[in-house]
Coordinates of C-alpha atoms in Angstrom, one line a residue:
Chain A
M10 CA 31.8 -44.8 -28.2
I11 CA 29.2 -43.7 -25.7
T12 CA 27.3 -47.0 -26.1
D13 CA 30.3 -48.7 -24.5
K14 CA 29.7 -46.8 -21.3
I15 CA 25.9 -46.7 -21.5
K16 CA 23.8 -49.6 -22.6
K17 CA 20.5 -49.2 -20.7
I18 CA 18.7 -45.9 -20.3
L19 CA 15.6 -45.3 -18.1
L20 CA 13.0 -42.8 -19.4
V21 CA 10.3 -41.5 -17.1
D22 CA 7.6 -39.3 -18.5
D23 CA 3.9 -39.0 -18.0
D24 CA 3.4 -37.8 -21.5
I25 CA 3.2 -41.0 -23.6
D26 CA 3.8 -39.2 -26.8
L27 CA 7.1 -37.7 -25.6
L28 CA 8.0 -41.0 -24.0
E29 CA 7.6 -42.9 -27.3
Q30 CA 9.5 -40.2 -29.3
N31 CA 12.5 -40.3 -27.0
K32 CA 12.4 -44.1 -26.9
T33 CA 12.5 -44.2 -30.7
L34 CA 15.4 -41.8 -30.9
L35 CA 17.5 -43.5 -28.3
E36 CA 16.9 -47.0 -29.7
S37 CA 17.9 -45.8 -33.1
R38 CA 21.3 -44.9 -31.6
G39 CA 21.7 -48.4 -30.2
F40 CA 20.6 -47.9 -26.6
Q41 CA 18.3 -50.3 -24.7
V42 CA 15.4 -48.2 -23.4
I43 CA 13.2 -48.9 -20.4
T44 CA 10.3 -46.6 -19.6
A45 CA 8.0 -45.6 -16.7
E46 CA 5.0 -43.2 -16.7
N47 CA 5.1 -41.9 -13.2
S48 CA 7.7 -41.3 -10.5
E49 CA 6.7 -44.2 -8.3
D50 CA 7.0 -46.8 -11.2
G51 CA 10.2 -44.9 -12.3
F52 CA 11.9 -45.6 -9.0
K53 CA 10.8 -49.3 -9.0
T54 CA 12.1 -49.8 -12.5
F55 CA 15.3 -48.1 -11.6
Q56 CA 15.9 -50.4 -8.7
K57 CA 15.0 -53.5 -10.7
E58 CA 16.8 -52.7 -13.9
L59 CA 19.8 -50.5 -12.6
P60 CA 20.1 -48.5 -15.9
D61 CA 23.3 -46.7 -16.9
A62 CA 21.5 -43.4 -17.3
A63 CA 18.1 -41.8 -16.5
I64 CA 16.1 -39.1 -18.2
I65 CA 13.2 -37.8 -16.0
D66 CA 10.4 -35.5 -16.8
L67 CA 10.1 -32.7 -14.2
I68 CA 6.3 -32.1 -13.8
M69 CA 4.4 -35.3 -13.5
E70 CA 1.8 -36.0 -10.8
Q71 CA 3.2 -33.1 -8.8
M72 CA 5.1 -30.0 -9.8
D73 CA 8.3 -31.5 -8.4
S74 CA 7.8 -35.2 -9.0
G75 CA 10.8 -35.3 -11.3
F76 CA 13.1 -33.7 -8.7
I77 CA 12.0 -36.0 -6.0
L78 CA 12.6 -39.1 -8.2
C79 CA 16.0 -37.7 -9.2
Y80 CA 16.9 -37.1 -5.5
K81 CA 15.9 -40.7 -4.6
I82 CA 17.9 -42.2 -7.5
K83 CA 20.9 -40.1 -6.6
K84 CA 20.8 -41.4 -3.0
T85 CA 21.4 -45.0 -4.2
E86 CA 24.9 -46.4 -4.9
K87 CA 24.2 -46.9 -8.5
G88 CA 22.5 -43.5 -8.9
K89 CA 25.6 -41.7 -7.7
K90 CA 27.6 -43.1 -10.6
I91 CA 25.3 -42.5 -13.5
P92 CA 24.1 -39.4 -15.4
V93 CA 20.6 -38.3 -14.5
F94 CA 19.0 -35.6 -16.6
M95 CA 15.8 -33.6 -16.0
L96 CA 13.5 -33.2 -19.0
T97 CA 11.2 -30.2 -19.0
S98 CA 9.3 -27.6 -21.0
A99 CA 9.2 -25.5 -17.9
T100 CA 12.4 -23.6 -18.3
Y101 CA 13.5 -20.1 -17.9
E102 CA 11.0 -18.5 -20.4
T103 CA 8.0 -20.1 -18.6
G104 CA 9.0 -18.5 -15.3
F105 CA 10.3 -21.6 -13.6
K106 CA 13.8 -20.4 -13.0
F107 CA 16.2 -23.1 -12.3
S108 CA 19.3 -24.5 -13.8
T109 CA 22.2 -26.6 -12.7
S110 CA 25.0 -24.1 -13.7
S111 CA 26.0 -22.9 -10.2
K112 CA 27.5 -25.0 -7.4
E113 CA 24.6 -24.0 -5.1
E114 CA 22.0 -25.1 -7.5
K115 CA 23.8 -28.4 -8.0
E116 CA 23.6 -28.8 -4.2
W117 CA 19.9 -28.5 -4.3
I118 CA 19.1 -30.1 -7.6
K119 CA 20.9 -33.3 -7.7
C120 CA 20.6 -33.9 -11.4
D121 CA 23.4 -33.7 -13.8
G122 CA 21.7 -31.5 -16.4
V123 CA 18.5 -30.1 -17.8
L124 CA 17.1 -31.0 -21.2
N125 CA 14.5 -29.0 -23.0
K126 CA 11.5 -30.6 -24.8
P127 CA 11.5 -31.9 -27.4
V128 CA 14.8 -33.6 -27.0
V129 CA 17.5 -32.9 -29.6
I130 CA 19.2 -36.3 -29.7
E131 CA 22.7 -34.8 -30.5
D132 CA 22.5 -32.5 -27.5
L133 CA 21.6 -35.5 -25.3
L134 CA 24.5 -37.6 -26.7
A135 CA 26.9 -34.7 -26.1
K136 CA 25.7 -34.4 -22.5
L137 CA 26.1 -38.1 -22.0
E138 CA 29.6 -38.0 -23.5
N139 CA 30.6 -35.1 -21.2
F140 CA 29.5 -36.8 -18.1
N141 CA 32.4 -37.5 -15.8
Y142 CA 32.2 -41.3 -15.4
Q143 CA 34.0 -42.7 -12.4
Chain B
M22 CA -34.1 50.1 18.4
N23 CA -31.2 50.3 16.1
D24 CA -31.3 54.0 15.8
C25 CA -31.2 54.4 19.5
K26 CA -27.8 55.8 20.5
G27 CA -27.8 54.1 23.9
N28 CA -29.6 53.3 27.1
I29 CA -28.8 55.8 29.8
L30 CA -29.6 55.9 33.6
I31 CA -29.7 59.2 35.4
V32 CA -29.7 59.1 39.2
D33 CA -30.3 62.5 40.7
D34 CA -32.4 63.7 43.6
E35 CA -32.5 67.2 42.1
K36 CA -35.8 67.1 40.1
G37 CA -35.1 70.0 37.7
L38 CA -31.7 68.8 36.7
R39 CA -32.9 65.2 36.5
L40 CA -35.8 66.0 34.1
G41 CA -33.8 68.5 32.1
T42 CA -31.0 66.0 31.6
K43 CA -33.5 63.4 30.6
R44 CA -35.2 65.6 28.1
L45 CA -31.9 66.8 26.6
L46 CA -30.6 63.3 26.1
E47 CA -33.8 62.0 24.7
E48 CA -33.7 64.7 22.1
E49 CA -30.2 63.5 21.3
G50 CA -31.6 60.1 20.6
Y51 CA -30.9 58.2 23.8
I52 CA -33.3 56.2 25.9
V53 CA -33.2 57.6 29.3
T54 CA -34.4 56.2 32.7
A55 CA -34.4 58.6 35.5
A56 CA -34.2 57.7 39.2
E57 CA -35.0 60.3 41.8
N58 CA -32.9 58.9 44.6
G59 CA -30.2 56.4 45.5
T60 CA -32.7 53.6 46.2
E61 CA -34.4 53.9 42.9
G62 CA -31.1 54.2 41.2
L63 CA -29.9 51.0 42.7
Q64 CA -33.1 49.3 41.7
Y65 CA -32.8 50.2 38.1
G66 CA -29.0 50.0 37.8
T67 CA -28.7 46.5 39.2
T68 CA -31.6 45.0 37.2
I69 CA -30.9 46.6 33.8
D70 CA -27.7 46.6 31.9
F71 CA -27.4 50.2 30.9
D72 CA -24.9 51.5 28.5
V73 CA -24.1 54.6 30.6
A74 CA -25.1 55.7 34.1
V75 CA -24.7 59.2 35.5
I76 CA -24.9 59.1 39.3
D77 CA -25.2 62.1 41.5
L78 CA -22.8 61.8 44.4
K79 CA -24.8 63.4 47.1
M80 CA -28.2 62.0 47.6
P81 CA -30.3 62.0 50.8
D82 CA -30.9 58.2 51.1
I83 CA -27.9 56.3 49.7
D84 CA -24.6 57.8 48.8
G85 CA -23.7 57.9 45.0
M86 CA -20.5 55.9 45.7
E87 CA -22.6 53.0 47.1
V88 CA -24.9 53.1 44.0
L89 CA -21.9 53.1 41.8
K90 CA -20.3 50.2 43.6
E91 CA -23.4 48.1 43.3
I92 CA -24.0 48.9 39.7
K93 CA -20.4 48.0 38.9
R94 CA -20.7 44.8 40.9
T95 CA -23.8 43.6 39.1
H96 CA -23.1 45.2 35.6
P97 CA -19.4 45.8 35.3
D98 CA -19.8 46.8 31.7
T99 CA -22.1 49.8 32.4
V100 CA -20.0 52.9 32.0
C101 CA -20.6 55.1 35.1
F102 CA -20.1 58.8 35.6
I103 CA -20.1 60.5 39.0
A104 CA -21.8 64.0 38.9
T105 CA -21.3 66.3 41.8
A106 CA -20.9 69.9 42.7
F107 CA -18.5 69.0 45.5
A108 CA -15.7 68.2 43.2
S109 CA -12.5 67.2 44.8
Y110 CA -9.5 65.4 43.7
D111 CA -10.0 62.7 46.3
T112 CA -13.6 61.9 45.4
A113 CA -12.5 61.6 41.8
I114 CA -9.8 59.1 42.6
Q115 CA -12.1 57.2 44.9
A116 CA -14.9 57.0 42.3
T117 CA -12.4 55.9 39.7
R118 CA -11.1 53.1 42.0
I119 CA -14.6 51.9 42.5
G120 CA -15.1 51.7 38.8
A121 CA -16.3 55.1 37.5
F122 CA -15.2 55.9 34.0
G123 CA -15.4 59.7 34.5
Y124 CA -16.3 62.6 36.6
I125 CA -18.7 65.3 35.6
P126 CA -18.5 68.4 37.7
K127 CA -21.8 70.3 38.4
P128 CA -23.1 72.4 37.1
F129 CA -22.5 71.2 33.6
S130 CA -23.5 72.6 30.3
P131 CA -25.6 70.5 27.9
E132 CA -22.7 70.3 25.5
E133 CA -20.4 69.1 28.2
L134 CA -22.9 66.4 29.3
I135 CA -23.5 65.2 25.7
Y136 CA -19.7 65.1 25.1
Q137 CA -19.2 63.0 28.2
I138 CA -22.1 60.7 27.4
E139 CA -20.7 60.2 23.9
L140 CA -17.4 59.3 25.4
G141 CA -19.1 56.9 27.7
I142 CA -21.0 55.3 24.8
K143 CA -17.7 54.8 22.9
Q144 CA -16.2 53.2 26.0
R145 CA -19.2 51.0 26.3
K146 CA -18.8 49.9 22.7
L147 CA -15.1 49.2 23.2
I148 CA -15.9 47.1 26.3
L149 CA -18.6 45.1 24.4
D150 CA -16.3 44.6 21.4
A151 CA -13.6 43.4 23.6
H152 CA -15.9 40.9 25.1
R153 CA -17.2 39.7 21.8
L154 CA -13.6 39.3 20.4
E155 CA -12.6 37.4 23.5
Q156 CA -15.6 35.1 23.1
E157 CA -14.8 34.5 19.5
R158 CA -11.2 33.8 20.3
E159 CA -12.2 31.3 22.9
K160 CA -14.6 29.7 20.4
N161 CA -11.9 29.5 17.8
L162 CA -9.5 28.0 20.2
L163 CA -12.0 25.4 21.1
E164 CA -12.7 24.6 17.5
L165 CA -9.0 24.4 16.8
A166 CA -8.6 22.0 19.7
N167 CA -11.5 20.0 18.4
E168 CA -10.0 19.9 14.9
K169 CA -6.7 18.8 16.3
S170 CA -8.2 16.0 18.3
R171 CA -10.4 15.0 15.3
L172 CA -7.3 14.9 13.0
N173 CA -5.5 13.0 15.7
A174 CA -8.4 10.5 16.0
I175 CA -8.4 10.0 12.2
I176 CA -4.7 9.4 11.9
K177 CA -4.8 7.1 14.9
S178 CA -7.6 5.0 13.5
I179 CA -6.4 4.5 9.9
N180 CA -4.9 1.1 8.9
E181 CA -1.8 2.7 7.4
G182 CA 1.1 3.3 9.8
V183 CA 2.2 6.9 10.1
I184 CA 5.6 7.9 11.5
V185 CA 6.9 11.5 11.5
I186 CA 10.5 12.1 12.3
N187 CA 12.5 15.4 12.5
T188 CA 15.8 16.0 10.9
N189 CA 17.7 14.6 13.9
G190 CA 15.9 11.3 13.4
D191 CA 13.8 11.9 16.6
L192 CA 10.2 10.6 16.6
A193 CA 7.7 13.5 16.3
Y194 CA 4.5 11.6 15.8
Y195 CA 3.3 8.1 15.2
N196 CA 0.1 6.0 15.3
Y197 CA -0.7 2.6 16.6
S198 CA -0.8 1.0 13.1
A199 CA 2.9 1.9 12.6
I200 CA 3.8 0.0 15.8
K201 CA 1.7 -2.9 14.7
L202 CA 3.0 -3.1 11.1
L203 CA 6.6 -2.8 12.2
G204 CA 6.1 -5.4 14.9
L205 CA 7.5 -3.1 17.6
S206 CA 6.4 -3.2 21.2
S207 CA 6.3 0.5 21.7
L208 CA 7.7 3.9 20.4
Q209 CA 8.5 7.0 22.4
I210 CA 8.0 10.5 21.1
G211 CA 11.4 12.2 21.1
E212 CA 13.5 9.0 20.9
N213 CA 15.8 8.5 18.0
V214 CA 14.1 6.0 15.8
L215 CA 16.3 5.7 12.8
S216 CA 18.1 2.7 14.1
I217 CA 14.8 1.0 15.1
L218 CA 13.3 1.4 11.6
P219 CA 13.9 -1.3 9.0
E220 CA 17.2 -0.8 7.1
Q221 CA 15.5 0.1 3.8
I222 CA 13.5 2.9 5.4
N223 CA 16.5 4.1 7.3
E224 CA 18.4 4.3 4.0
I225 CA 15.7 6.4 2.2
V226 CA 15.3 8.7 5.2
T227 CA 19.1 9.2 5.5
K228 CA 19.2 9.9 1.7
I229 CA 16.5 12.6 2.1
F230 CA 18.3 14.1 5.1
R231 CA 21.6 14.3 3.2
S232 CA 20.2 15.7 0.0
D233 CA 21.3 19.3 -0.6
K234 CA 17.9 20.6 -1.7
I235 CA 14.6 19.5 -0.4
M236 CA 12.9 17.0 -2.8
L237 CA 9.1 17.3 -2.8
K238 CA 8.3 13.8 -3.8
S239 CA 7.8 10.5 -2.1
F240 CA 10.3 7.7 -2.1
S241 CA 8.8 4.2 -1.8
T242 CA 10.2 0.9 -1.0
E243 CA 8.8 -2.6 -0.5
L244 CA 10.1 -4.6 2.4
S245 CA 9.2 -7.9 3.9
L246 CA 9.2 -8.5 7.6
N247 CA 9.5 -12.0 8.9
R248 CA 7.5 -12.6 12.0
E249 CA 5.1 -15.4 12.7
N250 CA 3.9 -14.9 9.1
E251 CA 5.8 -13.1 6.5
I252 CA 4.3 -9.7 5.9
F253 CA 5.1 -7.3 3.0
L254 CA 5.0 -3.6 3.6
E255 CA 5.2 -0.6 1.3
A256 CA 6.9 2.4 3.0
A257 CA 6.4 5.8 1.3
C258 CA 8.8 8.4 2.8
T259 CA 7.9 12.1 2.0
P260 CA 10.0 15.1 3.0
I261 CA 8.1 17.7 5.1
P262 CA 9.2 21.3 4.3
N263 CA 9.3 24.2 6.7
P264 CA 7.6 27.4 5.6
D265 CA 11.1 28.8 4.7
G266 CA 11.7 25.9 2.4
S267 CA 14.1 24.0 4.7
L268 CA 13.6 20.4 5.7
A269 CA 11.5 19.9 8.8
G270 CA 11.4 16.1 8.8
V271 CA 10.0 13.1 7.0
V272 CA 6.6 11.5 7.1
I273 CA 6.6 7.7 6.6
I274 CA 3.4 6.0 5.5
L275 CA 3.4 2.2 5.9
S276 CA 0.9 0.0 4.1
N277 CA 0.4 -3.7 4.4
I278 CA 0.7 -5.1 0.9
T279 CA 0.8 -8.8 1.8
E280 CA -2.4 -9.6 0.1
Y281 CA -1.3 -8.0 -3.1
K282 CA 1.9 -9.9 -3.0
R283 CA 0.0 -13.1 -2.4
I284 CA -2.1 -12.4 -5.4
E285 CA 1.0 -11.6 -7.5
I286 CA 2.5 -14.9 -6.5
I287 CA -0.6 -16.8 -7.5
K288 CA -0.8 -14.9 -10.8
N289 CA 2.9 -15.7 -11.6
Q290 CA 2.3 -19.4 -10.8
F291 CA -0.7 -19.4 -13.0
V292 CA 1.2 -17.8 -15.9
S293 CA 4.0 -20.3 -15.5
M294 CA 1.6 -23.2 -15.5
V295 CA -0.2 -21.8 -18.6
A296 CA 3.2 -21.4 -20.3
H297 CA 4.1 -25.0 -19.4
E298 CA 0.8 -26.4 -20.5
L299 CA 1.0 -24.6 -23.8
K300 CA 4.6 -25.7 -24.4
T301 CA 4.1 -29.4 -23.7
P302 CA 1.8 -30.2 -26.6
I303 CA 3.9 -28.0 -28.9
A304 CA 7.0 -30.0 -27.8
A305 CA 5.1 -33.2 -28.5
V306 CA 4.1 -32.2 -32.0
Q307 CA 7.6 -30.9 -32.7
G308 CA 9.0 -34.1 -31.5
F309 CA 6.8 -36.2 -33.8
L310 CA 7.6 -34.0 -36.8
N311 CA 11.4 -34.3 -36.0
I312 CA 11.1 -38.1 -36.0
I313 CA 9.0 -38.2 -39.1
K314 CA 11.5 -36.0 -40.9
D315 CA 14.5 -38.0 -39.7
E316 CA 15.4 -40.3 -42.5
T317 CA 18.1 -42.1 -40.6
L318 CA 15.3 -43.6 -38.5
N319 CA 13.7 -45.5 -41.4
L320 CA 10.3 -45.2 -39.8
P321 CA 7.6 -47.4 -41.5
V322 CA 4.9 -45.5 -43.3
D323 CA 2.1 -46.6 -40.9
K324 CA 4.2 -45.4 -37.9
K325 CA 4.6 -42.0 -39.6
K326 CA 0.8 -41.9 -40.2
E327 CA 0.1 -42.8 -36.6
Y328 CA 2.5 -40.0 -35.4
L329 CA 0.8 -37.5 -37.7
N330 CA -2.6 -38.5 -36.2
R331 CA -1.2 -38.2 -32.7
S332 CA 0.2 -34.8 -33.6
T333 CA -3.3 -33.7 -34.8
Q334 CA -4.8 -34.9 -31.6
R335 CA -2.3 -32.9 -29.6
L336 CA -3.0 -29.8 -31.6
K337 CA -6.7 -30.3 -31.0
S338 CA -6.1 -30.5 -27.3
L339 CA -4.0 -27.3 -27.5
T340 CA -6.9 -25.5 -29.2
D341 CA -9.2 -26.7 -26.5
L342 CA -6.8 -25.4 -23.9
V343 CA -6.6 -22.0 -25.5
N344 CA -10.4 -21.8 -25.7
D345 CA -10.6 -22.8 -22.0
L346 CA -8.1 -20.2 -21.1
L347 CA -10.1 -17.6 -23.0
D348 CA -13.2 -18.7 -21.2
I349 CA -11.5 -18.4 -17.8
S350 CA -10.2 -15.0 -18.7
R351 CA -13.7 -13.9 -19.8
L352 CA -15.3 -15.2 -16.6
E353 CA -12.6 -13.5 -14.5
L354 CA -12.9 -10.2 -16.3
K355 CA -16.7 -10.5 -16.3
T356 CA -16.5 -8.7 -19.7
K357 CA -19.0 -11.0 -21.2
Q358 CA -22.6 -9.9 -20.4
K359 CA -24.7 -12.8 -19.3
E360 CA -27.8 -13.1 -21.5
I361 CA -30.2 -14.1 -18.8
I362 CA -33.3 -16.0 -19.9
D363 CA -35.5 -18.7 -18.5
V364 CA -33.5 -21.9 -18.9
N365 CA -35.0 -25.4 -18.7
L366 CA -32.1 -27.5 -17.3
C367 CA -33.8 -30.7 -18.5
D368 CA -33.8 -29.5 -22.1
I369 CA -30.1 -28.7 -21.8
V370 CA -29.3 -32.1 -20.4
N371 CA -31.3 -33.8 -23.3
S372 CA -29.6 -31.8 -26.0
T373 CA -26.1 -32.4 -24.5
L374 CA -26.8 -36.1 -24.3
Q375 CA -27.7 -36.0 -28.0
M376 CA -24.5 -34.2 -28.8
L377 CA -22.4 -36.7 -26.9
E378 CA -24.3 -39.7 -28.3
L379 CA -21.4 -40.9 -30.3
E380 CA -19.0 -41.0 -27.4
I381 CA -21.6 -42.7 -25.2
A382 CA -22.1 -45.4 -27.8
K383 CA -18.3 -45.8 -28.3
R384 CA -17.9 -46.6 -24.6
E385 CA -21.1 -48.6 -24.6
L386 CA -22.6 -46.6 -21.7
T387 CA -26.1 -46.8 -20.4
I388 CA -27.9 -43.6 -19.4
D389 CA -30.4 -43.6 -16.6
K390 CA -32.2 -40.2 -16.4
N391 CA -34.9 -39.1 -14.0
S392 CA -36.5 -35.7 -13.9
E393 CA -39.1 -34.1 -11.7
D394 CA -42.2 -33.2 -13.6
N395 CA -42.5 -29.5 -14.3
L396 CA -39.0 -28.7 -13.2
P397 CA -38.8 -25.0 -12.5
F398 CA -36.9 -22.8 -15.0
I399 CA -33.8 -21.1 -13.8
K400 CA -32.8 -17.6 -14.8
A401 CA -29.4 -18.0 -16.4
D402 CA -27.2 -17.6 -19.5
I403 CA -28.0 -20.7 -21.6
N404 CA -24.4 -21.0 -23.0
E405 CA -22.9 -21.0 -19.6
I406 CA -25.3 -23.6 -18.3
T407 CA -24.7 -25.7 -21.4
R408 CA -21.0 -25.5 -20.7
V409 CA -21.5 -26.8 -17.2
V410 CA -23.7 -29.7 -18.2
T411 CA -21.4 -30.6 -21.2
N412 CA -18.4 -30.7 -18.9
L413 CA -20.0 -32.8 -16.2
L414 CA -21.5 -35.3 -18.7
S415 CA -18.3 -35.6 -20.8
N416 CA -16.3 -36.2 -17.6
A417 CA -18.9 -38.9 -16.7
I418 CA -18.2 -40.5 -20.1
K419 CA -14.4 -40.0 -20.2
Y420 CA -13.8 -41.4 -16.7
N421 CA -16.4 -44.1 -16.8
K422 CA -15.7 -47.8 -17.3
R423 CA -16.6 -49.5 -20.5
N424 CA -20.2 -50.7 -20.3
G425 CA -20.6 -48.4 -17.3
K426 CA -23.7 -46.4 -16.3
I427 CA -24.5 -42.7 -16.0
F428 CA -27.3 -41.7 -13.6
I429 CA -28.7 -38.3 -14.2
D430 CA -31.2 -36.9 -11.7
L431 CA -33.0 -33.5 -12.0
N432 CA -35.2 -32.2 -9.2
S433 CA -35.9 -29.0 -7.3
S434 CA -36.1 -27.7 -3.7
Q435 CA -37.6 -24.4 -2.6
N436 CA -34.9 -22.2 -4.1
Y437 CA -32.7 -24.5 -6.2
V438 CA -32.8 -26.7 -9.2
I439 CA -30.5 -29.6 -8.6
L440 CA -28.6 -31.7 -11.1
K441 CA -26.9 -34.9 -10.1
V442 CA -24.5 -36.7 -12.4
K443 CA -23.3 -40.0 -11.1
D444 CA -20.9 -42.3 -13.0
T445 CA -19.6 -45.8 -12.4
G446 CA -16.1 -44.8 -13.3
I447 CA -12.6 -44.8 -11.9
G448 CA -13.5 -42.5 -8.9
M449 CA -11.0 -40.4 -7.1
K450 CA -8.8 -40.6 -4.0
D451 CA -9.5 -38.0 -1.3
S452 CA -6.2 -36.3 -2.1
E453 CA -7.3 -36.0 -5.8
R454 CA -10.8 -34.8 -4.9
Q455 CA -9.4 -31.9 -2.9
K456 CA -7.5 -30.4 -5.9
L457 CA -10.3 -31.1 -8.3
F458 CA -11.3 -27.5 -9.0
S459 CA -7.8 -26.0 -9.2
E460 CA -6.5 -25.0 -12.6
F461 CA -4.5 -27.6 -14.5
Y462 CA -5.1 -30.3 -11.9
R463 CA -5.7 -33.6 -13.5
A464 CA -5.6 -36.9 -11.6
K465 CA -2.8 -38.8 -13.1
N466 CA -2.7 -42.5 -12.6
E467 CA -2.8 -45.7 -14.7
N468 CA -6.6 -45.3 -15.1
T469 CA -6.4 -41.8 -16.5
R470 CA -3.7 -42.6 -19.0
G471 CA -4.8 -41.6 -22.4
I472 CA -7.8 -39.5 -21.3
S473 CA -7.3 -36.1 -22.7
G474 CA -8.3 -32.9 -21.0
T475 CA -7.1 -29.4 -20.5
G476 CA -7.2 -29.5 -16.7
L477 CA -9.4 -26.4 -16.8
G478 CA -12.9 -27.8 -17.3
L479 CA -14.0 -28.2 -13.7
S480 CA -12.3 -24.9 -12.8
I481 CA -14.5 -23.3 -15.4
V482 CA -17.6 -25.2 -14.2
K483 CA -17.0 -24.0 -10.6
R484 CA -16.5 -20.4 -11.8
I485 CA -19.8 -20.4 -13.7
V486 CA -21.7 -22.1 -10.8
D487 CA -20.2 -19.6 -8.3
S488 CA -21.2 -16.7 -10.6
Y489 CA -24.9 -17.7 -10.1
Y490 CA -24.4 -18.1 -6.4
G491 CA -24.9 -21.8 -6.9
I492 CA -23.3 -24.8 -5.1
I493 CA -21.2 -27.6 -6.6
E494 CA -20.5 -30.7 -4.6
V495 CA -18.5 -33.8 -5.4
D496 CA -18.7 -37.2 -3.9
S497 CA -16.4 -40.0 -5.0
E498 CA -15.1 -43.4 -4.2
Y499 CA -11.9 -44.6 -5.7
G500 CA -12.6 -47.4 -8.2
V501 CA -16.4 -47.1 -7.8
G502 CA -17.5 -43.8 -9.2
T503 CA -18.0 -40.1 -8.8
T504 CA -21.2 -38.0 -8.2
F505 CA -21.3 -34.3 -9.1
T506 CA -24.2 -32.3 -7.7
I507 CA -24.8 -28.8 -8.8
K508 CA -27.5 -26.6 -7.2
L509 CA -28.5 -23.5 -9.2
P510 CA -30.7 -20.9 -7.7
I511 CA -34.1 -20.6 -9.5
N512 CA -33.7 -16.8 -9.3
P513 CA -30.1 -15.7 -8.5
N514 CA -31.3 -12.3 -7.3

């Protein structure tokens, strides 16, 4: 069971509707969910709560707020071990071309995967399952 | 005297012959001047440019040879004959050397004289024609040189770079813009430039050179050169054919397209932002609907109702966004004709306040409005000005504190009507203020949470104010409040 490996998930999103939706979905699957509405609070919450996974909206105060938060999380001891996913509606079809499929892209974008909005809970669970926990 | 056959000088000391010749030639249609000795002959011959002169060799005062010499010196185009009874081979040669055209032995018959004179006139015409042609040729050469230097000056002064190379790859022509655009220090006519030119141009030129038959079209490529600042160039390479159809070389025209590239990037970023901003509310609505539909969640009814309301709210924002985008597009394209009338800004402020009454009451705000008496009208489109006022006032409401105040001040200077809207709201940080008028920028912090907006309102306001050559200023203190000042020209013309 994924809930054996992951108990606490951090959600960071400046859109309070999407934040609440994802919180509802994840709680219904038995996760404990903590939230933040900007990248600064997101990092503070991460350091305080040390969650087992993080899902971060890409475009918040700045175009790349999500990337920067992800980068900061991945630099911490805990962050290196947990899955961190980016959440965005700015994918290929909107002209922001990025993915984490190639090695080079992974070098730059430290996150472990990209999720499209709105989140399909099954996809998210599958991604969490597939993460290579050490 | 167009019908005159020619201007003739007769120099002869023998009176009978002189007068007879004169009469004869005049009858033939010539104008004849007769000189009775060498001195008179010299006088006439050196001052008037005669067509033909007939000079007697032996005269008592000055020798005919002397007269001939002087006439030829002063008027080399006058065709001269020497007439003498003492004909000898030597005199003929001597006279010819000095410049005589012919030799008329005396006595001569009238027919013979006329024949010789006609020959002389023909010769004179040939000489004059030759002169004229020579002058024309010189004039043409001068014009050609002028044309060449003018063309050169034009090509040298245009912004586009021009490079011409022959089929060996040697430089045949270039202008200064080419050196500047390519960032080279210099170029030398005759040097092989293929290796100096950027790789992409080199490739095209080589392809043109290698092609079997000459292609009479341009081949363009875009290239970026990284110097202090990145510049983008378009290089159009066109084959130059020889008259026989073979390839003479290639002309390369270089244009600086950096500005177009910059605009293209801005456009792409804008389109991406628009797509993102449109997708986000759709995702939110879809997310709510998915949750409401999901029976495994066992959502209570009032929660479902709340989510439906929030979905409706998001769809309303989406509609606002689409409308704002259409407004921006209209303002950009300038397709919408402004309906310019006399607009009373005070009236617009009053009607807008009335429209926003409900929101003002909801947030328990106090309005403090002052207006100059007899505020001048401005010439403007009433819908556009209403849009500006609505936007500023609704911002002052949205971003105000509960129980806050809105100060509205209307006055005029010599050329402008000035509207000031001051709120006691959350204010802005300097960093936020700088981005205020950019599309989709919305200050995001705990204070702005839950305040809806498209992020396009102030961008539209600025576009409208700019379109009237007006001025918009903003002054803000974080946590204290914000003041917007717009100055609209009374007569934009």
